[in-house]
Amino acid sequence: MEYLLIFISAIFVNNIVLAQFLGICPFLGVSKRINTSLGMSAAVAFVMVLATLVTWLVQTYILVPLHLEYLQTIAFILVIASLVQMVEIVLKKVSPALYQALGIFLPLITTNCAVLGVAILVIQKEYNLAQSIMYAFSTAIGFGVALTVFAGIREQLEMADVPKGMRGMAIVLVSAGLLSLAFMGFSGVDGGLRTLFGL
């Protein structure tokens, strides 16, 4: 049941973009079309789960035993950047079609603070390895849901008669704020589920 709560909470209640405000750059930059947002979501999901797995192992078996916890952020950034580069190289050799499909999204993930944020959050929440992977996967789904819904809104806005002063980034930011408010409606769900199941 704990894993179900992690899953629901990461997607809806504590959405990485709309509640914790991490990953705003790709959220605003890659959300013009639904197909590009889906590609970015898939790439982020893959890298986020892989990066969380590796950084959890680095923290647990290298940094903590050597009492180097103060190097956590630097070590995690290096691990994430290295993972993205390795994934890019492997995809280029193994699956050129998938590499072409992901295109610019893989290098963009290196600068996506949501990936680093999740890696640090699982350590702060003291999750075990299985919980960490579940949290990373759920957070990636939440990122994808927010990005895809927002891309759909932006596609509809292109056909709407927006007042002249609100065109461009102004209406995009207002729409992002309204979407964030909509997700705040889920704020009591995890507490209600915990009460319901006696956790």
GROMACS .gro file of N, CA and C in nm, residues 61-154:
model
  282
   61TYR      N    1   2.648   0.335  -0.096
   61TYR     CA    2   2.766   0.249  -0.090
   61TYR      C    3   2.899   0.321  -0.109
   62ILE      N    4   2.895   0.449  -0.144
   62ILE     CA    5   3.021   0.523  -0.159
   62ILE      C    6   3.026   0.645  -0.067
   63LEU      N    7   2.930   0.736  -0.081
   63LEU     CA    8   2.937   0.862  -0.006
   63LEU      C    9   2.919   0.842   0.145
   64VAL      N   10   2.819   0.764   0.186
   64VAL     CA   11   2.793   0.745   0.330
   64VAL      C   12   2.906   0.668   0.398
   65PRO      N   13   2.950   0.552   0.344
   65PRO     CA   14   3.060   0.480   0.411
   65PRO      C   15   3.189   0.561   0.421
   66LEU      N   16   3.215   0.646   0.322
   66LEU     CA   17   3.337   0.727   0.324
   66LEU      C   18   3.318   0.862   0.392
   67HIS      N   19   3.197   0.885   0.446
   67HIS     CA   20   3.162   1.013   0.512
   67HIS      C   21   3.184   1.132   0.420
   68LEU      N   22   3.139   1.116   0.295
   68LEU     CA   23   3.152   1.223   0.195
   68LEU      C   24   3.014   1.276   0.152
   69GLU      N   25   2.919   1.277   0.247
   69GLU     CA   26   2.783   1.320   0.214
   69GLU      C   27   2.777   1.463   0.162
   70TYR      N   28   2.874   1.546   0.203
   70TYR     CA   29   2.877   1.686   0.160
   70TYR      C   30   2.905   1.700   0.010
   71LEU      N   31   2.951   1.593  -0.054
   71LEU     CA   32   2.976   1.595  -0.198
   71LEU      C   33   2.857   1.544  -0.279
   72GLN      N   34   2.742   1.527  -0.212
   72GLN     CA   35   2.625   1.466  -0.275
   72GLN      C   36   2.583   1.537  -0.404
   73THR      N   37   2.565   1.668  -0.398
   73THR     CA   38   2.514   1.741  -0.515
   73THR      C   39   2.611   1.731  -0.632
   74ILE      N   40   2.738   1.752  -0.606
   74ILE     CA   41   2.839   1.745  -0.713
   74ILE      C   42   2.845   1.605  -0.771
   75ALA      N   43   2.846   1.505  -0.684
   75ALA     CA   44   2.852   1.366  -0.732
   75ALA      C   45   2.729   1.331  -0.815
   76PHE      N   46   2.612   1.374  -0.770
   76PHE     CA   47   2.489   1.343  -0.842
   76PHE      C   48   2.486   1.412  -0.978
   77ILE      N   49   2.531   1.537  -0.985
   77ILE     CA   50   2.535   1.608  -1.114
   77ILE      C   51   2.627   1.535  -1.211
   78LEU      N   52   2.743   1.493  -1.162
   78LEU     CA   53   2.837   1.420  -1.248
   78LEU      C   54   2.779   1.287  -1.295
   79VAL      N   55   2.712   1.216  -1.204
   79VAL     CA   56   2.650   1.088  -1.239
   79VAL      C   57   2.542   1.109  -1.345
   80ILE      N   58   2.455   1.207  -1.326
   80ILE     CA   59   2.345   1.233  -1.420
   80ILE      C   60   2.399   1.273  -1.557
   81ALA      N   61   2.497   1.364  -1.559
   81ALA     CA   62   2.555   1.406  -1.687
   81ALA      C   63   2.621   1.288  -1.759
   82SER      N   64   2.692   1.205  -1.682
   82SER     CA   65   2.758   1.088  -1.742
   82SER      C   66   2.655   0.988  -1.796
   83LEU      N   67   2.549   0.965  -1.719
   83LEU     CA   68   2.444   0.873  -1.762
   83LEU      C   69   2.378   0.919  -1.892
   84VAL      N   70   2.348   1.047  -1.899
   84VAL     CA   71   2.285   1.100  -2.020
   84VAL      C   72   2.377   1.082  -2.140
   85GLN      N   73   2.506   1.109  -2.121
   85GLN     CA   74   2.601   1.093  -2.231
   85GLN      C   75   2.611   0.946  -2.273
   86MET      N   76   2.615   0.855  -2.175
   86MET     CA   77   2.625   0.712  -2.207
   86MET      C   78   2.499   0.664  -2.278
   87VAL      N   79   2.383   0.708  -2.229
   87VAL     CA   80   2.257   0.669  -2.294
   87VAL      C   81   2.255   0.720  -2.437
   88GLU      N   82   2.302   0.842  -2.457
   88GLU     CA   83   2.305   0.899  -2.592
   88GLU      C   84   2.396   0.818  -2.684
   89ILE      N   85   2.513   0.780  -2.636
   89ILE     CA   86   2.608   0.703  -2.717
   89ILE      C   87   2.552   0.564  -2.749
   90VAL      N   88   2.495   0.498  -2.647
   90VAL     CA   89   2.440   0.364  -2.667
   90VAL      C   90   2.323   0.367  -2.764
   91LEU      N   91   2.233   0.464  -2.748
   91LEU     CA   92   2.119   0.475  -2.838
   91LEU      C   93   2.163   0.502  -2.981
   92LYS      N   94   2.265   0.583  -2.997
   92LYS     CA   95   2.314   0.615  -3.132
   92LYS      C   96   2.365   0.489  -3.202
   93LYS      N   97   2.429   0.399  -3.126
   93LYS     CA   98   2.483   0.276  -3.184
   93LYS      C   99   2.375   0.167  -3.199
   94VAL      N  100   2.295   0.149  -3.094
   94VAL     CA  101   2.201   0.036  -3.089
   94VAL      C  102   2.072   0.065  -3.165
   95SER      N  103   2.016   0.183  -3.144
   95SER     CA  104   1.887   0.215  -3.205
   95SER      C  105   1.889   0.356  -3.265
   96PRO      N  106   1.943   0.370  -3.384
   96PRO     CA  107   1.948   0.503  -3.446
   96PRO      C  108   1.811   0.568  -3.464
   97ALA      N  109   1.708   0.484  -3.486
   97ALA     CA  110   1.572   0.539  -3.505
   97ALA      C  111   1.523   0.606  -3.376
   98LEU      N  112   1.543   0.538  -3.262
   98LEU     CA  113   1.503   0.596  -3.134
   98LEU      C  114   1.588   0.719  -3.101
   99TYR      N  115   1.716   0.712  -3.135
   99TYR     CA  116   1.805   0.827  -3.114
   99TYR      C  117   1.757   0.948  -3.192
  100GLN      N  118   1.717   0.926  -3.318
  100GLN     CA  119   1.664   1.035  -3.400
  100GLN      C  120   1.531   1.086  -3.345
  101ALA      N  121   1.449   0.994  -3.295
  101ALA     CA  122   1.319   1.034  -3.240
  101ALA      C  123   1.335   1.122  -3.117
  102LEU      N  124   1.431   1.085  -3.030
  102LEU     CA  125   1.453   1.165  -2.909
  102LEU      C  126   1.523   1.296  -2.942
  103GLY      N  127   1.611   1.293  -3.042
  103GLY     CA  128   1.675   1.414  -3.091
  103GLY      C  129   1.736   1.500  -2.982
  104ILE      N  130   1.689   1.623  -2.972
  104ILE     CA  131   1.745   1.722  -2.880
  104ILE      C  132   1.707   1.695  -2.735
  105PHE      N  133   1.611   1.605  -2.711
  105PHE     CA  134   1.561   1.585  -2.575
  105PHE      C  135   1.666   1.529  -2.481
  106LEU      N  136   1.750   1.438  -2.529
  106LEU     CA  137   1.850   1.379  -2.439
  106LEU      C  138   1.946   1.482  -2.382
  107PRO      N  139   2.009   1.568  -2.463
  107PRO     CA  140   2.095   1.671  -2.402
  107PRO      C  141   2.019   1.766  -2.310
  108LEU      N  142   1.893   1.791  -2.339
  108LEU     CA  143   1.813   1.880  -2.253
  108LEU      C  144   1.793   1.821  -2.114
  109ILE      N  145   1.791   1.690  -2.104
  109ILE     CA  146   1.769   1.625  -1.974
  109ILE      C  147   1.883   1.653  -1.878
  110THR      N  148   2.005   1.672  -1.932
  110THR     CA  149   2.119   1.700  -1.846
  110THR      C  150   2.095   1.825  -1.762
  111THR      N  151   2.026   1.922  -1.818
  111THR     CA  152   2.001   2.048  -1.747
  111THR      C  153   1.863   2.050  -1.681
  112ASN      N  154   1.793   1.939  -1.679
  112ASN     CA  155   1.661   1.933  -1.617
  112ASN      C  156   1.677   1.911  -1.466
  113CYS      N  157   1.646   2.015  -1.389
  113CYS     CA  158   1.668   2.007  -1.244
  113CYS      C  159   1.575   1.907  -1.177
  114ALA      N  160   1.469   1.863  -1.245
  114ALA     CA  161   1.379   1.763  -1.186
  114ALA      C  162   1.451   1.630  -1.164
  115VAL      N  163   1.542   1.595  -1.255
  115VAL     CA  164   1.616   1.469  -1.241
  115VAL      C  165   1.704   1.473  -1.117
  116LEU      N  166   1.778   1.583  -1.100
  116LEU     CA  167   1.862   1.600  -0.981
  116LEU      C  168   1.775   1.611  -0.856
  117GLY      N  169   1.664   1.682  -0.867
  117GLY     CA  170   1.574   1.698  -0.753
  117GLY      C  171   1.522   1.566  -0.701
  118VAL      N  172   1.481   1.478  -0.790
  118VAL     CA  173   1.430   1.346  -0.749
  118VAL      C  174   1.541   1.264  -0.683
  119ALA      N  175   1.661   1.269  -0.740
  119ALA     CA  176   1.773   1.194  -0.683
  119ALA      C  177   1.802   1.240  -0.540
  120ILE      N  178   1.792   1.369  -0.515
  120ILE     CA  179   1.817   1.421  -0.380
  120ILE      C  180   1.697   1.394  -0.288
  121LEU      N  181   1.575   1.407  -0.341
  121LEU     CA  182   1.455   1.386  -0.259
  121LEU      C  183   1.446   1.244  -0.204
  122VAL      N  184   1.483   1.143  -0.283
  122VAL     CA  185   1.473   1.006  -0.233
  122VAL      C  186   1.571   0.982  -0.118
  123ILE      N  187   1.683   1.053  -0.119
  123ILE     CA  188   1.778   1.042  -0.008
  123ILE      C  189   1.721   1.114   0.115
  124GLN      N  190   1.664   1.233   0.094
  124GLN     CA  191   1.607   1.309   0.206
  124GLN      C  192   1.488   1.236   0.270
  125LYS      N  193   1.408   1.169   0.186
  125LYS     CA  194   1.291   1.096   0.238
  125LYS      C  195   1.330   0.961   0.297
  126GLU      N  196   1.458   0.925   0.285
  126GLU     CA  197   1.512   0.798   0.338
  126GLU      C  198   1.438   0.677   0.281
  127TYR      N  199   1.413   0.680   0.150
  127TYR     CA  200   1.350   0.566   0.084
  127TYR      C  201   1.453   0.455   0.063
  128ASN      N  202   1.404   0.330   0.063
  128ASN     CA  203   1.492   0.221   0.024
  128ASN      C  204   1.500   0.217  -0.129
  129LEU      N  205   1.573   0.121  -0.184
  129LEU     CA  206   1.595   0.121  -0.329
  129LEU      C  207   1.465   0.103  -0.406
  130ALA      N  208   1.379   0.011  -0.363
  130ALA     CA  209   1.252  -0.012  -0.434
  130ALA      C  210   1.162   0.110  -0.427
  131GLN      N  211   1.153   0.172  -0.310
  131GLN     CA  212   1.072   0.293  -0.295
  131GLN      C  213   1.128   0.407  -0.380
  132SER      N  214   1.261   0.416  -0.387
  132SER     CA  215   1.325   0.521  -0.467
  132SER      C  216   1.292   0.506  -0.614
  133ILE      N  217   1.299   0.382  -0.664
  133ILE     CA  218   1.267   0.358  -0.805
  133ILE      C  219   1.120   0.385  -0.832
  134MET      N  220   1.032   0.344  -0.740
  134MET     CA  221   0.889   0.372  -0.755
  134MET      C  222   0.862   0.523  -0.756
  135TYR      N  223   0.929   0.595  -0.667
  135TYR     CA  224   0.912   0.741  -0.660
  135TYR      C  225   0.961   0.807  -0.788
  136ALA      N  226   1.077   0.763  -0.838
  136ALA     CA  227   1.131   0.821  -0.961
  136ALA      C  228   1.039   0.793  -1.080
  137PHE      N  229   0.990   0.670  -1.090
  137PHE     CA  230   0.900   0.633  -1.199
  137PHE      C  231   0.770   0.713  -1.191
  138SER      N  232   0.714   0.723  -1.071
  138SER     CA  233   0.589   0.797  -1.052
  138SER      C  234   0.606   0.945  -1.080
  139THR      N  235   0.719   0.999  -1.036
  139THR     CA  236   0.748   1.140  -1.061
  139THR      C  237   0.762   1.166  -1.210
  140ALA      N  238   0.825   1.073  -1.280
  140ALA     CA  239   0.839   1.087  -1.426
  140ALA      C  240   0.703   1.083  -1.494
  141ILE      N  241   0.614   0.997  -1.446
  141ILE     CA  242   0.478   0.994  -1.501
  141ILE      C  243   0.407   1.126  -1.473
  142GLY      N  244   0.423   1.176  -1.351
  142GLY     CA  245   0.363   1.305  -1.316
  142GLY      C  246   0.416   1.418  -1.402
  143PHE      N  247   0.546   1.415  -1.429
  143PHE     CA  248   0.607   1.514  -1.518
  143PHE      C  249   0.546   1.504  -1.657
  144GLY      N  250   0.532   1.379  -1.705
  144GLY     CA  251   0.474   1.357  -1.838
  144GLY      C  252   0.329   1.400  -1.847
  145VAL      N  253   0.252   1.372  -1.742
  145VAL     CA  254   0.111   1.413  -1.740
  145VAL      C  255   0.100   1.565  -1.746
  146ALA      N  256   0.177   1.633  -1.661
  146ALA     CA  257   0.173   1.780  -1.658
  146ALA      C  258   0.216   1.838  -1.792
  147LEU      N  259   0.325   1.783  -1.849
  147LEU     CA  260   0.378   1.835  -1.975
  147LEU      C  261   0.281   1.813  -2.090
  148THR      N  262   0.220   1.695  -2.096
  148THR     CA  263   0.128   1.663  -2.205
  148THR      C  264  -0.002   1.742  -2.194
  149VAL      N  265  -0.057   1.754  -2.074
  149VAL     CA  266  -0.179   1.833  -2.055
  149VAL      C  267  -0.152   1.979  -2.092
  150PHE      N  268  -0.037   2.030  -2.048
  150PHE     CA  269  -0.003   2.169  -2.078
  150PHE      C  270   0.019   2.190  -2.228
  151ALA      N  271   0.078   2.090  -2.295
  151ALA     CA  272   0.095   2.100  -2.440
  151ALA      C  273  -0.039   2.105  -2.511
  152GLY      N  274  -0.135   2.024  -2.463
  152GLY     CA  275  -0.271   2.028  -2.519
  152GLY      C  276  -0.336   2.164  -2.500
  153ILE      N  277  -0.316   2.222  -2.382
  153ILE     CA  278  -0.371   2.357  -2.355
  153ILE      C  279  -0.308   2.459  -2.449
  154ARG      N  280  -0.176   2.449  -2.468
  154ARG     CA  281  -0.108   2.546  -2.555
  154ARG      C  282  -0.151   2.531  -2.701
   0.00000   0.00000   0.00000
